[in-house]
Short mmCIF file of C-alpha atoms in Angstrom, two decimals:
data_model
loop_
_atom_site.label_atom_id
_atom_site.label_comp_id
_atom_site.label_asym_id
_atom_site.label_seq_id
_atom_site.Cartn_x
_atom_site.Cartn_y
_atom_site.Cartn_z
CA MET A 8 23.87 61.25 -151.30
CA GLY A 9 26.65 61.57 -148.91
CA GLY A 10 27.78 58.40 -146.17
CA VAL A 11 29.83 57.85 -143.80
CA LEU A 12 32.79 55.11 -144.53
CA VAL A 13 32.57 52.92 -141.86
CA SER A 14 34.38 50.02 -143.08
CA TYR A 15 36.57 48.66 -146.83
CA HIS A 16 32.77 46.56 -146.75
CA GLN A 17 30.03 48.82 -145.26
CA LYS A 18 28.60 52.29 -146.33
CA ILE A 19 26.09 54.14 -144.02
CA ARG A 20 23.83 56.55 -146.36
CA TYR A 21 22.32 59.27 -144.83
CA ARG A 22 19.51 61.72 -146.72
CA SER A 23 19.39 65.57 -146.11
CA ASP A 24 18.71 65.90 -142.84
CA MET A 25 21.49 63.25 -141.63
CA THR A 26 19.29 60.43 -140.90
CA GLU A 27 20.27 57.14 -141.67
CA ILE A 28 18.66 55.38 -144.63
CA THR A 29 18.97 51.76 -143.39
CA ASP A 30 16.61 48.82 -143.14
CA GLN A 31 18.36 47.49 -139.71
CA PRO A 32 16.58 47.80 -136.95
CA ASP A 33 18.08 49.46 -134.04
CA ALA A 34 18.57 46.12 -131.76
CA ALA A 35 20.85 45.13 -134.38
CA ARG A 36 22.99 47.10 -135.56
CA SER A 37 27.21 47.13 -134.22
CA THR A 38 28.67 49.25 -132.09
CA GLN A 39 31.02 49.77 -134.82
CA GLU A 40 27.24 51.57 -136.38
CA TRP A 41 26.52 53.24 -133.58
CA GLU A 42 29.61 55.02 -133.02
CA ALA A 43 29.61 55.97 -136.93
CA ARG A 44 26.49 57.27 -136.45
CA ILE A 45 26.71 59.33 -133.80
CA GLY A 46 29.36 60.29 -134.73
CA ALA A 47 27.52 61.70 -138.20
CA GLN A 48 24.92 63.33 -135.94
CA VAL A 49 27.29 65.36 -133.39
CA ARG A 50 29.39 66.57 -136.99
CA ALA A 51 26.11 67.16 -138.31
CA ARG A 52 25.18 69.35 -134.87
CA ARG A 53 28.42 70.89 -135.23
CA LEU A 54 28.52 72.69 -138.99
CA ASP A 55 24.66 73.44 -138.31
CA GLN A 56 26.32 75.75 -135.47
CA GLY A 57 29.07 76.68 -138.02
CA LEU A 58 31.92 75.36 -135.58
CA ASP A 59 34.95 74.18 -137.05
CA GLN A 60 36.45 71.38 -135.05
CA ILE A 61 39.55 72.79 -132.88
CA SER A 62 36.50 75.90 -131.67
CA LEU A 63 34.54 72.41 -130.85
CA ALA A 64 37.11 70.92 -129.46
CA ARG A 65 38.44 74.02 -127.14
CA LEU A 66 34.58 75.41 -126.47
CA ALA A 67 34.26 71.18 -125.06
CA ASP A 68 38.03 71.51 -123.49
CA VAL A 69 39.06 67.85 -124.87
CA SER A 70 41.26 67.87 -128.15
CA THR A 71 40.99 67.47 -131.37
CA SER A 72 41.96 64.32 -132.25
CA THR A 73 39.11 63.22 -129.53
CA LEU A 74 36.99 65.22 -131.73
CA GLN A 75 37.90 63.52 -134.52
CA SER A 76 37.84 60.46 -133.23
CA LEU A 77 34.01 60.84 -132.67
CA GLU A 78 32.96 62.41 -135.16
CA ASN A 79 34.41 59.68 -137.58
CA GLY A 80 33.33 56.47 -135.98
CA ARG A 81 36.06 55.69 -134.01
CA GLY A 82 34.83 55.52 -130.36
CA SER A 83 34.86 57.85 -127.80
CA THR A 84 35.10 58.09 -124.07
CA VAL A 85 31.64 58.81 -122.51
CA ARG A 86 33.73 61.59 -120.13
CA SER A 87 34.65 63.16 -123.87
CA LEU A 88 31.29 62.01 -125.48
CA VAL A 89 29.08 63.99 -122.45
CA ARG A 90 31.25 67.09 -122.75
CA VAL A 91 31.11 67.62 -126.85
CA LEU A 92 26.95 67.69 -126.41
CA ARG A 93 27.26 70.10 -123.54
CA ALA A 94 29.25 72.19 -125.64
CA LEU A 95 27.50 71.54 -128.50
CA GLY A 96 23.86 73.01 -126.21
CA ALA A 97 23.05 69.14 -127.32
CA GLU A 98 22.51 67.64 -123.65
CA SER A 99 18.58 66.86 -123.82
CA ALA A 100 20.20 63.85 -126.46
CA LEU A 101 21.45 61.97 -122.73
CA ASP A 102 18.20 62.35 -121.42
CA THR A 103 16.78 59.23 -123.35
CA ILE A 104 19.52 57.42 -121.97
CA ALA A 105 19.82 58.90 -118.42
CA PRO A 106 16.18 60.34 -117.73
CA HIS A 107 16.56 62.36 -114.60
CA SER A 108 13.82 61.63 -112.33
CA ASP A 109 13.00 63.60 -109.09
CA VAL A 110 11.66 59.97 -108.06
CA SER A 111 13.23 58.08 -105.19
CA PRO A 112 13.45 54.95 -106.03
CA LEU A 113 13.35 54.28 -102.13
CA ASP A 114 9.93 55.88 -102.34
CA VAL A 115 9.01 53.50 -105.65
CA LEU A 116 9.59 50.61 -103.48
CA ARG A 117 7.94 52.24 -100.22
CA SER A 118 5.08 52.69 -102.37
CA ALA A 119 4.26 49.10 -104.10
CA PRO A 120 1.57 46.59 -102.67
CA ALA A 121 4.18 44.30 -100.45
CA ALA A 122 4.49 40.90 -101.76
CA PRO A 123 1.85 38.84 -99.41
CA ARG A 124 4.15 36.52 -97.07
CA ARG A 125 4.79 32.83 -96.69
CA ARG A 126 5.18 30.28 -94.59
CA VAL A 127 7.90 28.43 -94.09
CA TYR A 128 7.85 24.86 -93.99
CA ARG A 129 9.81 23.38 -90.84
CA PRO A 130 9.65 19.49 -90.52
CA ARG A 131 8.38 18.93 -86.59
CA GLY A 132 7.95 15.38 -85.10
CA PRO A 133 10.41 12.24 -85.24
CA ARG A 134 11.50 12.13 -88.20
CA ALA A 135 12.31 16.24 -88.09
CA SER A 136 15.30 15.58 -86.11
CA ARG A 137 16.92 12.76 -88.67
CA VAL A 138 17.10 15.02 -91.98
CA VAL A 139 20.56 15.79 -92.18
CA ARG A 140 23.09 17.88 -94.01
CA ASP A 141 26.74 16.12 -95.68
CA ASP A 142 29.82 18.79 -95.95
CA ALA A 143 28.30 19.53 -99.63
CA GLY A 144 25.29 21.09 -98.39
CA ARG A 145 23.05 18.07 -99.56
CA ARG A 146 20.60 16.50 -97.71
CA GLY A 147 19.60 13.57 -96.45
CA GLU A 148 18.61 11.03 -93.67
CA ARG A 149 20.52 10.62 -91.02
CA PRO A 150 22.11 6.63 -90.54
CA SER A 151 20.23 4.56 -88.25
CA GLY A 152 21.99 3.96 -85.17
CA GLY A 153 21.25 0.57 -85.04
CA ALA A 154 18.61 -1.48 -83.26
CA GLY A 155 18.04 0.69 -80.58
CA GLU A 156 15.94 2.64 -83.43
#
């Protein structure tokens, strides 16, 4: 059974169809584990199509070292990943990350039921004018002016 060496202490194992053998849920994976997983899948697609790294790098308009870094789980830019996936004809993999929607976000907001309007309470009467804010924005009552109040 093959595998991809992620670090000195950790090895990710794969079945023959390149699906990962793991007991770890997706949410618990580290960034390095995701990079290794994505890189292994890119490598598997490249090999399925009978391409060597140099040919795919040319098709994707990336350097060979960029493709090697991506496949070996050492990271890549999103731009390079998109270029490689396009060259492999695997743009559909991006739909799970950024699904295409014909619906405008503004249309969604407009069609949503409006929240009920709420009244704002504003105190009225003689006590209302005594509520002031200090320099820090804290509310309090205006100090009484003496015997006249």
